[in-house]
XYZ file of C-alpha atoms in Angstrom:
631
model
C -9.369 72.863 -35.438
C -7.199 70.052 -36.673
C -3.570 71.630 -36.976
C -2.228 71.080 -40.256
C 0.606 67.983 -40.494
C 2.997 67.734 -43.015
C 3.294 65.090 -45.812
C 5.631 63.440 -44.037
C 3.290 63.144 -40.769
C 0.518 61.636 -42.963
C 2.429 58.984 -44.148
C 3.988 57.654 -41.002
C 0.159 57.977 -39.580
C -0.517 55.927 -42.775
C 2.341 53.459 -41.986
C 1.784 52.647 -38.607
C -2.306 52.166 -39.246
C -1.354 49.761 -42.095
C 0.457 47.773 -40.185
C -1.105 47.807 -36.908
C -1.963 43.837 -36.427
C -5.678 45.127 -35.041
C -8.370 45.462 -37.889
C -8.847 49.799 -38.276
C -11.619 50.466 -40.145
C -13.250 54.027 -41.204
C -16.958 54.518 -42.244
C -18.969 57.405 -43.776
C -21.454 58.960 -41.142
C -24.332 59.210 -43.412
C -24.696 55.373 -45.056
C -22.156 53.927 -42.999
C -20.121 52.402 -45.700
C -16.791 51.640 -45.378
C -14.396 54.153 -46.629
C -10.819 52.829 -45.159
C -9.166 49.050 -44.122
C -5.468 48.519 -43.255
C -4.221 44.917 -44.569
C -5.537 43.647 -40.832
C -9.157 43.924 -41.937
C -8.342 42.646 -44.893
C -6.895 39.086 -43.367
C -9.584 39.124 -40.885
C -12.391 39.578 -42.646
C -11.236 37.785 -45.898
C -12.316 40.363 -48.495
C -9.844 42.955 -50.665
C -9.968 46.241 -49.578
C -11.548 47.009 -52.858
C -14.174 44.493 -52.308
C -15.313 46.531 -48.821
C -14.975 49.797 -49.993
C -18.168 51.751 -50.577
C -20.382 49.183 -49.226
C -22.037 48.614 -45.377
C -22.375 45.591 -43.412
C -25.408 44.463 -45.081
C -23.153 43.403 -48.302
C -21.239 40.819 -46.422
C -22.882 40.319 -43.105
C -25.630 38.084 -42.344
C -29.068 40.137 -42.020
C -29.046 40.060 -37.970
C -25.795 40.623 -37.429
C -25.525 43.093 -39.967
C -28.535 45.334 -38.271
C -26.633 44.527 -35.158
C -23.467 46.782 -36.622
C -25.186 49.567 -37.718
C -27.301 49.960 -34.685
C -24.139 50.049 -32.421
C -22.737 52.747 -34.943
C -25.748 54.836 -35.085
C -25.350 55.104 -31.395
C -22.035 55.885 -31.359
C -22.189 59.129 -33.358
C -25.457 59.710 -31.382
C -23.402 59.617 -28.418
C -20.726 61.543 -29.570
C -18.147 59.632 -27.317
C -15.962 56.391 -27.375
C -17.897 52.897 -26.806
C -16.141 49.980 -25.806
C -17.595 46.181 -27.222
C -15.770 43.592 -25.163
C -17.236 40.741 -27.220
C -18.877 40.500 -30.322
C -19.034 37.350 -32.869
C -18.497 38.262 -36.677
C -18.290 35.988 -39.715
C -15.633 36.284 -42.115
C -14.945 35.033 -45.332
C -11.884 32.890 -44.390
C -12.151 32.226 -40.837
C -15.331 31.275 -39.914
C -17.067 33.063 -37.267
C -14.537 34.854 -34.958
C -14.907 37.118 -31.683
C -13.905 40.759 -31.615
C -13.029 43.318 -29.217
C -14.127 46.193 -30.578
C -13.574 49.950 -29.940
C -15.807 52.504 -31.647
C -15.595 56.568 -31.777
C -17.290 59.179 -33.948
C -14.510 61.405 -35.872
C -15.820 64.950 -36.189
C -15.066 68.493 -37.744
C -14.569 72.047 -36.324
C -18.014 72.025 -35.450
C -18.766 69.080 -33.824
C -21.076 67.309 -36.748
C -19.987 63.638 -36.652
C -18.146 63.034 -40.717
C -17.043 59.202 -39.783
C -17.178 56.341 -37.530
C -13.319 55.093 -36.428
C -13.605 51.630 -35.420
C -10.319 49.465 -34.214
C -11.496 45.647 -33.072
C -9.037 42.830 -32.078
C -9.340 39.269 -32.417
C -9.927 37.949 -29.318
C -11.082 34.324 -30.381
C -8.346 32.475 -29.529
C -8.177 34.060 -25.999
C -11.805 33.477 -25.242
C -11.697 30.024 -26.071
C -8.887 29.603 -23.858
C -10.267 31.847 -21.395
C -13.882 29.504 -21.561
C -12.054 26.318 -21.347
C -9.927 27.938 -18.169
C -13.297 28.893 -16.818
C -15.175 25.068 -17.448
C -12.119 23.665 -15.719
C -12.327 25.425 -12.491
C -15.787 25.070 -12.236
C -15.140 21.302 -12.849
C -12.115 21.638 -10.436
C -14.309 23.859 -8.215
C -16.674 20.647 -8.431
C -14.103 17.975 -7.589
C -13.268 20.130 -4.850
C -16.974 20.693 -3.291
C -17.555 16.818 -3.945
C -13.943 15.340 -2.669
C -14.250 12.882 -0.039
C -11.816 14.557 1.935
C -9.721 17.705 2.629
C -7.582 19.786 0.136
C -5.289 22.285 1.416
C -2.606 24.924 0.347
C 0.158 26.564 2.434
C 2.348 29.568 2.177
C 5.841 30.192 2.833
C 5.414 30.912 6.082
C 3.305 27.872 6.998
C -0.217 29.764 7.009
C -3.063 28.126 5.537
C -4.188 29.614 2.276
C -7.251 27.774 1.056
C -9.410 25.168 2.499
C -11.505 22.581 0.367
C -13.325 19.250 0.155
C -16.611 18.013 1.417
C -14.679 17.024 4.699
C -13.101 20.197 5.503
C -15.598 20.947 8.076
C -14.043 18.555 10.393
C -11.198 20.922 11.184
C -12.366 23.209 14.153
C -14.034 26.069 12.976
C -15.058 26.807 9.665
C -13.036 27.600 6.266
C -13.017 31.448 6.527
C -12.072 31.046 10.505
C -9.032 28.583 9.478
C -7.707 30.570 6.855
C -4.643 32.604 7.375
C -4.332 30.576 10.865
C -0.309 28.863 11.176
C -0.977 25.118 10.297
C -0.168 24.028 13.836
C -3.443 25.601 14.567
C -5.424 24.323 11.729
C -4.706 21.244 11.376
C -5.364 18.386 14.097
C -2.466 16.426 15.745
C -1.104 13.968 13.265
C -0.596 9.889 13.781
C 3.291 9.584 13.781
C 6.178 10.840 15.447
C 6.270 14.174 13.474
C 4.501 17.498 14.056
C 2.274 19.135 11.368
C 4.598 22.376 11.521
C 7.724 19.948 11.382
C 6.217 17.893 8.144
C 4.912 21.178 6.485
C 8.246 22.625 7.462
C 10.381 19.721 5.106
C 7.972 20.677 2.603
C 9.194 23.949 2.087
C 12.775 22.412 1.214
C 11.283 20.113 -1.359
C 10.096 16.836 0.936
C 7.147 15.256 0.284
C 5.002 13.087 2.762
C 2.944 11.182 3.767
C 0.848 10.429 7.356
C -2.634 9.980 9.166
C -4.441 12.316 11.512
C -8.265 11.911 12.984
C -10.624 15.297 12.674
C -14.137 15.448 13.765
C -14.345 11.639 13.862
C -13.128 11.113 10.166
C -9.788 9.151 9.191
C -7.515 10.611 6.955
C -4.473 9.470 4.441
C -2.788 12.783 3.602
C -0.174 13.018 1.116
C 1.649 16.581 1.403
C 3.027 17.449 -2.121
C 6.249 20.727 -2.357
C 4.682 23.246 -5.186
C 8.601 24.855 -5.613
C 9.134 27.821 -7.244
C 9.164 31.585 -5.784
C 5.237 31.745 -5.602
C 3.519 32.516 -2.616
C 1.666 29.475 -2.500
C 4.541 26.460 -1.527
C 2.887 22.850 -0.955
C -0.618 21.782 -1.108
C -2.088 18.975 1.019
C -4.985 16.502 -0.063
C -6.385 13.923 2.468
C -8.728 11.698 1.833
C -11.600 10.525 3.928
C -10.731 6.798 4.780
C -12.648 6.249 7.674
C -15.270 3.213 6.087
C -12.095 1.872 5.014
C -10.367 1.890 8.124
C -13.709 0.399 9.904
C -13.689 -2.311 7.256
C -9.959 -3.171 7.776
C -10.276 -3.513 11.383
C -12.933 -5.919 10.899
C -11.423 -8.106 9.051
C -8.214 -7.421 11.177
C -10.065 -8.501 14.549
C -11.428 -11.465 12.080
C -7.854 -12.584 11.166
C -6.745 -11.971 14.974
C -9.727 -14.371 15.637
C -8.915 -16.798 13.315
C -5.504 -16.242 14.026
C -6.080 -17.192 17.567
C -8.465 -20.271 16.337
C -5.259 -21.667 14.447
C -2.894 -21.300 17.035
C -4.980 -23.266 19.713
C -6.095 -26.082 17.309
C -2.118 -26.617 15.771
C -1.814 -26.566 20.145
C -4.526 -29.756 20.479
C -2.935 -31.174 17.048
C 0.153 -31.324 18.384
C -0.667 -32.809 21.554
C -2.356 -35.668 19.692
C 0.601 -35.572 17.637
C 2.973 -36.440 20.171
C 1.087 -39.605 21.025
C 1.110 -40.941 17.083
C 4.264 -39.662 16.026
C 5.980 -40.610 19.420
C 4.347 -44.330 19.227
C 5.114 -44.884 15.989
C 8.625 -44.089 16.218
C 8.527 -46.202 19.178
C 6.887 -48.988 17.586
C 9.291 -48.933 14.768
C 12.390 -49.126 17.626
C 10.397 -52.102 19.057
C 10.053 -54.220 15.677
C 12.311 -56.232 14.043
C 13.767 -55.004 10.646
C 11.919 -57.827 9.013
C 8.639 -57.347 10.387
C 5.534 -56.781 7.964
C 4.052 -54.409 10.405
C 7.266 -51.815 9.990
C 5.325 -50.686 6.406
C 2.726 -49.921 8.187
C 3.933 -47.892 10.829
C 6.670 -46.009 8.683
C 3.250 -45.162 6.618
C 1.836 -44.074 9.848
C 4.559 -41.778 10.708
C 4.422 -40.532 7.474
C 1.173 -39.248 8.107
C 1.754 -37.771 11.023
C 4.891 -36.032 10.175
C 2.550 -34.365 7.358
C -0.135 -33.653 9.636
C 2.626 -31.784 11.834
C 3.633 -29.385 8.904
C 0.535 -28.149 8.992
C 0.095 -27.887 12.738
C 3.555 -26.010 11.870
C 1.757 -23.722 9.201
C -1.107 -22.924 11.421
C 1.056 -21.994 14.072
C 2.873 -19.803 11.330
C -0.093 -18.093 10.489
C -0.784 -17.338 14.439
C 2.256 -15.952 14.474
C 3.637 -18.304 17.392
C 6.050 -20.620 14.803
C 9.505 -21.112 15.881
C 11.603 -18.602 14.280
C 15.903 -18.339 14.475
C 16.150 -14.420 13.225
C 19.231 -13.706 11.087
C 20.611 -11.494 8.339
C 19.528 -12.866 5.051
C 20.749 -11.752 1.556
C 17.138 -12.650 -0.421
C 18.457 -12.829 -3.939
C 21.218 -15.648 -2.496
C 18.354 -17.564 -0.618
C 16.419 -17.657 -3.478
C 19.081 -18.556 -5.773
C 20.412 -21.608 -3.336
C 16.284 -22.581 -4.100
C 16.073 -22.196 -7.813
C 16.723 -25.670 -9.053
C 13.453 -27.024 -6.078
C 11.622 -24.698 -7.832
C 12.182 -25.468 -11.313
C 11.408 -29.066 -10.261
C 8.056 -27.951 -8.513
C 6.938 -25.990 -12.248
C 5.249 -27.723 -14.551
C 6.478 -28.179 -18.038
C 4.469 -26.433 -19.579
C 4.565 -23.150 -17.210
C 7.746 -21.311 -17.447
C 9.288 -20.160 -14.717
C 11.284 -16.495 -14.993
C 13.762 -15.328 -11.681
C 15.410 -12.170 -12.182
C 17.536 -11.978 -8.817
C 19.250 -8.505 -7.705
C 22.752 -8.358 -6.527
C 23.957 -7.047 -3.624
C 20.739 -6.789 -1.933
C 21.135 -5.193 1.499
C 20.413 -8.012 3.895
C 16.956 -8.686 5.987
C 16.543 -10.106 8.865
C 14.121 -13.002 9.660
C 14.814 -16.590 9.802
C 15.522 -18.556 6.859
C 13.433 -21.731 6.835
C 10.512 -19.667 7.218
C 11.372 -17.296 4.275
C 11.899 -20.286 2.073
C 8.665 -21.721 3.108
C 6.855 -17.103 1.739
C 9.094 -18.336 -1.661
C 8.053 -22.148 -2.192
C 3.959 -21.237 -1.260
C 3.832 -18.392 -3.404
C 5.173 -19.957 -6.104
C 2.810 -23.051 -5.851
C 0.181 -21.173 -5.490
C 1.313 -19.388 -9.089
C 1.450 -22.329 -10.541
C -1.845 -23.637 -9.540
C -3.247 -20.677 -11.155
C -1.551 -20.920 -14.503
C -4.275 -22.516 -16.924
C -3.450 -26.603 -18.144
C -2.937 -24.491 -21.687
C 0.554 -23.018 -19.810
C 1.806 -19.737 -19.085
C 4.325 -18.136 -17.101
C 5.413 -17.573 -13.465
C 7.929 -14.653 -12.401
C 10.507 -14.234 -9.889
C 12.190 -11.130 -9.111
C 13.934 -9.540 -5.830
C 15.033 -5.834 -5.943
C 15.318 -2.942 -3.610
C 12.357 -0.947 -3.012
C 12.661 2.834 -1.959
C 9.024 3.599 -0.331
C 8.365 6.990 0.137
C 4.651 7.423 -0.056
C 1.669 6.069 2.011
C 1.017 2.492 1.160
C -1.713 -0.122 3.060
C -0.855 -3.629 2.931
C -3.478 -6.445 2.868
C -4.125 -5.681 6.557
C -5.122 -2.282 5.828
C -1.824 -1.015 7.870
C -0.175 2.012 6.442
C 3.325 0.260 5.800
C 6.094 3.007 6.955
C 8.337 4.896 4.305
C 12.014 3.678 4.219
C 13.772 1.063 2.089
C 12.732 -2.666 1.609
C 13.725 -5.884 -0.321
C 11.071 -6.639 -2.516
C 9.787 -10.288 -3.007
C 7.784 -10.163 -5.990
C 5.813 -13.797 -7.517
C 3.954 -13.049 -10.956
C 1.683 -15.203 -12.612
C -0.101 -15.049 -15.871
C -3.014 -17.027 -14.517
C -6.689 -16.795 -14.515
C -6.524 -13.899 -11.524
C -8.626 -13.090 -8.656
C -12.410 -11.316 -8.127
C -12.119 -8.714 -5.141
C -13.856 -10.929 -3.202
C -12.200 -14.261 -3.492
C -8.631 -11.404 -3.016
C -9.811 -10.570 0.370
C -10.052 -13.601 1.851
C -7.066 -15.339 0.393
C -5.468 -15.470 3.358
C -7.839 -16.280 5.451
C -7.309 -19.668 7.049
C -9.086 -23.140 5.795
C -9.914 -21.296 3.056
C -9.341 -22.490 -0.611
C -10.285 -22.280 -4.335
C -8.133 -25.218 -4.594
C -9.961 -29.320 -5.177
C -8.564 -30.796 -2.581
C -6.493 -27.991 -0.594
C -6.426 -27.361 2.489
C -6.264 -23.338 2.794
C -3.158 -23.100 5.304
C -0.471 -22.007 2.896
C -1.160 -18.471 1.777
C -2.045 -18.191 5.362
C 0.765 -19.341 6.947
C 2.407 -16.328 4.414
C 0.836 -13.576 6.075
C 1.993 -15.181 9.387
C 5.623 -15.409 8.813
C 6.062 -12.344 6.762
C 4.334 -10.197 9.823
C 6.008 -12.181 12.379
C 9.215 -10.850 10.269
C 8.291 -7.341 10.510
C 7.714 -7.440 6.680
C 4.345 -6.522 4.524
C 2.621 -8.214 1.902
C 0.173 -6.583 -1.145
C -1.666 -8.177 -3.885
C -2.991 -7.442 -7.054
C -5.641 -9.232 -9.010
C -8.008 -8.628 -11.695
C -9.642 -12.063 -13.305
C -8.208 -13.326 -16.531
C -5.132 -10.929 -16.006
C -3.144 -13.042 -13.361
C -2.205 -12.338 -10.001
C 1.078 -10.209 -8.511
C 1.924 -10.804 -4.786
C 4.729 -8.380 -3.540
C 6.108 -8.786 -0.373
C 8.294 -6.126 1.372
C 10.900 -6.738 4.209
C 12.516 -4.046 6.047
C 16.292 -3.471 5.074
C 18.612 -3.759 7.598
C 20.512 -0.325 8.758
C 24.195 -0.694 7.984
C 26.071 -3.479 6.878
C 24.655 -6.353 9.047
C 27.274 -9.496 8.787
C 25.258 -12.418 6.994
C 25.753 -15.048 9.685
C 27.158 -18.881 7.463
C 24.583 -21.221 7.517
C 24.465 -23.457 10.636
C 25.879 -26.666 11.195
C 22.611 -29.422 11.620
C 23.005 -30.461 15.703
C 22.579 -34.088 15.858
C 20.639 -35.561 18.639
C 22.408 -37.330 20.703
C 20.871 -41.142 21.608
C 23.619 -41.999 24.120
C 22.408 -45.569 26.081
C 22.967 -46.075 29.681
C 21.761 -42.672 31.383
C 18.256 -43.734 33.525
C 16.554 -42.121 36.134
C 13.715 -41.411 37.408
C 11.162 -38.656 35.291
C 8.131 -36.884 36.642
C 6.081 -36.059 33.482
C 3.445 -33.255 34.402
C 0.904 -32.876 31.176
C -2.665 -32.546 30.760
C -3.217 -34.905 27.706
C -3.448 -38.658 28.322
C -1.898 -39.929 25.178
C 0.726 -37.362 25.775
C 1.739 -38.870 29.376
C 0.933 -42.657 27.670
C 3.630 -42.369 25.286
C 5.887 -40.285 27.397
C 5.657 -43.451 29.894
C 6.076 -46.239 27.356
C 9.284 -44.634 25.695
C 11.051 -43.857 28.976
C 10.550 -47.190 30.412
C 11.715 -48.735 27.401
C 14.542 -47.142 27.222
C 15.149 -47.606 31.131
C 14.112 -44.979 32.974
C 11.343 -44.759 35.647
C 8.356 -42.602 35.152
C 5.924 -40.786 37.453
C 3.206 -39.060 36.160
C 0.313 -36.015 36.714
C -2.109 -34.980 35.243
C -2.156 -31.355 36.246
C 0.073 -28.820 38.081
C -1.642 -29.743 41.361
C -0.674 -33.198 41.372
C 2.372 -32.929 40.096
C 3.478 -30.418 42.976
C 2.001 -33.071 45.227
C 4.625 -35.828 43.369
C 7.297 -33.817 44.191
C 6.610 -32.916 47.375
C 6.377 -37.275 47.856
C 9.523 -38.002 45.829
C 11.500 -35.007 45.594
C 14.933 -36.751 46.414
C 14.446 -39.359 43.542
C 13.079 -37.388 40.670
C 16.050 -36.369 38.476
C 13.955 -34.152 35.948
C 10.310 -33.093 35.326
C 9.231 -32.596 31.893
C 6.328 -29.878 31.986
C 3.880 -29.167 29.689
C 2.963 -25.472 29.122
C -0.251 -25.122 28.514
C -2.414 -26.975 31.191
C -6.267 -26.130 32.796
C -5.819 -25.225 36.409
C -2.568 -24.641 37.525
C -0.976 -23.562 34.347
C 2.576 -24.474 33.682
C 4.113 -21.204 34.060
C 2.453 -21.286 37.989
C 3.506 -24.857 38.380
C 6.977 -23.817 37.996
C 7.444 -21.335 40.078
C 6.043 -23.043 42.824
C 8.200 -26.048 41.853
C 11.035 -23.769 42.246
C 10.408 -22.427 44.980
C 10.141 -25.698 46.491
C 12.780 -27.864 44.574
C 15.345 -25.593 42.768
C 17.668 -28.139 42.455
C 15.316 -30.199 40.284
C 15.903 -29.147 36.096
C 13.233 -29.242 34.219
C 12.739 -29.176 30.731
C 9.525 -27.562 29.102
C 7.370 -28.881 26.770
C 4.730 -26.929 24.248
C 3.061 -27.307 21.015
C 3.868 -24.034 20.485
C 7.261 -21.797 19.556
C 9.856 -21.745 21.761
C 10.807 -18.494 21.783
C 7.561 -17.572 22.658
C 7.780 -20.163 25.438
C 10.975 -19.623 26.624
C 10.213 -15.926 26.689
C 7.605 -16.459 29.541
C 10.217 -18.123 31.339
C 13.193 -15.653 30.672
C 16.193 -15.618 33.648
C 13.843 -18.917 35.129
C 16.743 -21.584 34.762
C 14.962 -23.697 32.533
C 17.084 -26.802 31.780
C 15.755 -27.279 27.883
C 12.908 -27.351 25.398
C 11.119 -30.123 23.782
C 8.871 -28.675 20.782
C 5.636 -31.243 20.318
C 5.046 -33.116 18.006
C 8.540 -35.309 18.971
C 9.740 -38.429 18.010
C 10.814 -41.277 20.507
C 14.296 -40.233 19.529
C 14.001 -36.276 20.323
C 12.441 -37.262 23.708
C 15.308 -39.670 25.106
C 17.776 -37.215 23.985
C 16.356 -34.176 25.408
C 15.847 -36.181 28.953
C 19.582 -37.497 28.518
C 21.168 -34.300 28.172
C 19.762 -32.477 31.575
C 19.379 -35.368 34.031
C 20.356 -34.303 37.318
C 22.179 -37.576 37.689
C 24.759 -38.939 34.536
């Protein structure tokens, strides 16, 4: 039996039913019509409670739905016990439809005959929706995942591998389920770098992000690991990505520029060689002629020439990497600044030219001609981009924190730590990918009439400087080149800039020369401007025959100027078995190519000097002057 309550119990059941915030309802057991409704229902549904009272679903349900309801209750009071609807769509007056959870149970007397139907339902819509749209993004994520070119990872905080994902993951050894759980020393493969995986996931776990390579089951990675934070289980997640067609690709057209790179070097070699011979007889031509003669035009013109056909022997030889180079610290934003008023000259008109300069940069080192030569290229080649219409060309230096994986235009993964940024912007008419990827390629040009030697002499110098270069494209939308050098540790002194050494032309020191060089013009010239200038000259054409020269005349020659690169007996061999033979002899070398890669073949050798080809008649004589054996 129901004990008996007191008024007082009825109305604070009656209060807290009224204001419960789920929809109560009460129905009669024999029609099913609604005989009770707290204010809940009422909001829900949208009706008054004297609208619902004494009438069943039919009245305000549609048909289906409606027959729906009743059927549930009838089983209900059938069943004599509680029934629990997780989900059920209803459609209100005010709402639209909306999704219920609804709990049903028959109310009955002494005897166990079922009088009414208590119903209490909650609106769930809002947490359905948000629970289907949580579902449809993890089985999108779940997708991604599945379909990721790579490997996605997550660690806990005691460096165990939680999950495992991405279409790649199989190249770990053994499968997901195996892996899990395992310490990620074991799991993962040994990285690329100078850091452990335990050691990187380690710094992770106090907040460090990073970035590195690692091969697995013949795949290339870039793998960025990410700190989650927080008290959670779960610390970092990793995600690599699968970047082994890229890599191939890159080291194509890495061997391709190592080719061509190659190519360059040994045809500025041959230029220079033929160089010698024009540029040395015109000077000496000019030395020979009187200051009134009409042939002097002629040859000045010639020289002209030649000196212009030598800067770009000198930009080929930049691009092989093997230009002469005098390394020193270099505050960017001054260089540049010392340059601004060549290269407002060298901008049209029409094209405005923007510089925004840091200061204070910390210094880089490299040498300084060359890095003028990365700022005056660039900024041509901005310029010839801009559109006759005009347009604008920006120049801006800045320090540039890198601290996430970053490939430069050689595909090389350029190392985290801080750089001075050289940035060149153009709004010009931009770059397809295709014309972007071989932009630096030598001899080649988009340019009437260029000659396809200065973008590539860029990527010479700035790798030869230990820097990195990236650019972005997209036609119609202009072109940004950023180039990145290395900052210098500390507070490197900036050396002041160099006093010019003038070459000395003193008369009256003669002797006698041996010239040892492969190239005919070379020895020619070599012949004619000695002589002239009083000095007797023996020649060979190889190391053979100039070791048999020496051996003849040993006790006259005063110096032997060498060349290099010879076939045969190479000029490195020739000079140790001159040496050996003749210490006492200096000789000075002679290459078309840099001399500190020359010299550095010859290191602790007791090389008397360097002569860099092309030379003028001028360079020569004062070169042989300073390191006769004899004054």
């Amino acid at each position: 039996m129901t004990p008996n309550r007191s008024p007082e119990d009825a109305l604070l059941l009656q209060l807290i039913v009224e204001n419960l915030p789920d929809m109560v309802f009460v129905k009669d057991a024999e029609e099913l019509r609604f005989v009770r409704f707290n204010r809940a229902g009422e909001e829900l549904l949208g009706w008054k409670r004297d609208e619902l009272i004494g009438k069943n679903d039919h009245d305000f349900f549609p048909a289906q739905e409606a027959d729906f309801f009743i059927a549930k209750d009838r089983d209900v009071l059938a069943g004599g016990t509680l029934v629990d609807i997780p989900e059920e769509p209803i459609h209100t007056a005010r709402h639209g439809v909306r999704w219920l959870h609804t709990k049903k149970i028959p109310i009955a007397d002494a005897q166990g005959r079922s009088l009414f139907l208590l119903g209490i339902s909650r609106d769930i819509t809002d947490l359905r929706e948000a629970r289907l749209a949580l579902e449809d993004r993890e089985s999108r994520l779940r997708m991604l995942l599945d379909h990721f070119p790579g490997i996605v990872w997550t660690v806990d905080d005691q460096l165990r591998l939680v999950t495992i994902d991405g279409s790649r993951a199989g190249a770990l050894a053994g499968s997901s389920a195996e892996i899990k759980g395992l310490p990620i020393a074991d799991g993962l493969p040994l990285l690329k770098g100078p850091r452990s995986a335990s050691e990187l996931h380690g710094a992770a776990l106090d907040g460090q992000a990073s970035s590195f390579e690692f091969t697995a089951g013949g795949f290339d990675f870039d793998a960025r690991l990410q700190p989650l934070g927080g008290s959670r289980a779960v610390r970092m997640m990793g995600v690599a990505l699968d970047v082994t067609e890229r890599r191939e690709v890159q080291r194509q057209r890495m061997q391709r520029v190592e080719s061509l790179g190659l190519l360059a070097g040994g045809i500025a070699h041959d230029f220079n060689n033929l160089l010698v011979a024009i540029l040395g007889n015109a000077s000496l031509a000019l030395r020979r002629l009187a200051p009134d003669s009409p042939a002097r035009k002629d040859l000045e013109q010639i020289e002209i020439a030649a000196e212009r056909a030598a800067e770009l022997t000198r930009e080929m030889l930049a691009y092989s990497g093997r230009a002469r180079f005098q390394i020193e610290p270099i505050d960017l934003s001054e260089m540049v600044g010392e340059m601004a008023a060549l290269l407002r000259t060298s901008v049209p008109r029409q094209t405005g030219l923007h510089m925004s300069l840091s200061p204070n940069l910390p210094p880089v080192e490299g040498d300084v001609a060359q890095l003028r030569q990365v700022v005056m290229n660039l900024i041509t080649n901005a310029v010839d981009a801009i559109p006759e219409n005009g347009g604008a060309v920006s120049l801006r230096t800045s320090v540039y924190d890198l601290d996430c994986g970053v490939v430069d235009e050689m595909g090389e993964t350029i190392p985290l730590g801080r750089y001075v940024l050289l940035e060149v912007q153009d709004t010009g008419c931009g770059m397809d990918e295709s014309t972007r990827l071989r932009i630096f390629d030598p001899f080649f040009t988009t340019k009437k009439g260029g000659h396809g030697l200065g973008l590539a002499a860029v990527l010479g110098i700035v790798r030869a400087n230990r820097g990195s270069i990236r650019v972005q494209s997209t036609p119609g939308s202009g072109t940004t080149v950023r180039v990145l050098f290395p900052a210098l540790e500390g507070s490197a002194e900036l050396r002041p800039p160099q006093p010019k050494v003038v070459e000395s032309d003193s008369p009256g020191v003669t002797g006698v020369v041996l010239v040892i060089d492969d190239e005919p013009s070379v020895r020619e010239f070599v012949r004619s401007a000695l002589e002239y200038a009083g000095f007797e000259v023996l020649t060979a054409n190889d190391g053979t025959n100039g070791l048999d020269a020496l051996d003849a005349s040993a006790d006259r020659i005063d110096l032997v100027l060498l060349d290099m690169t010879m076939p045969g007996l190479s000029g490195e061999r020739t000079y140790e078995e001159l040496r050996k033979a003749h210490p006492e002899i200096p000789v000075v070398l002679s290459s078309g190519f840099n001399e500190d890669e020359a010299l550095a073949r010859f290191a602790g050798r007791d090389l008397a000097g360097f002569l860099q080809k092309p030379y003028r008649n001028a360079q020569l004589l004062d070169v042989i002057r300073r390191h006769m054996k004899r004054t």
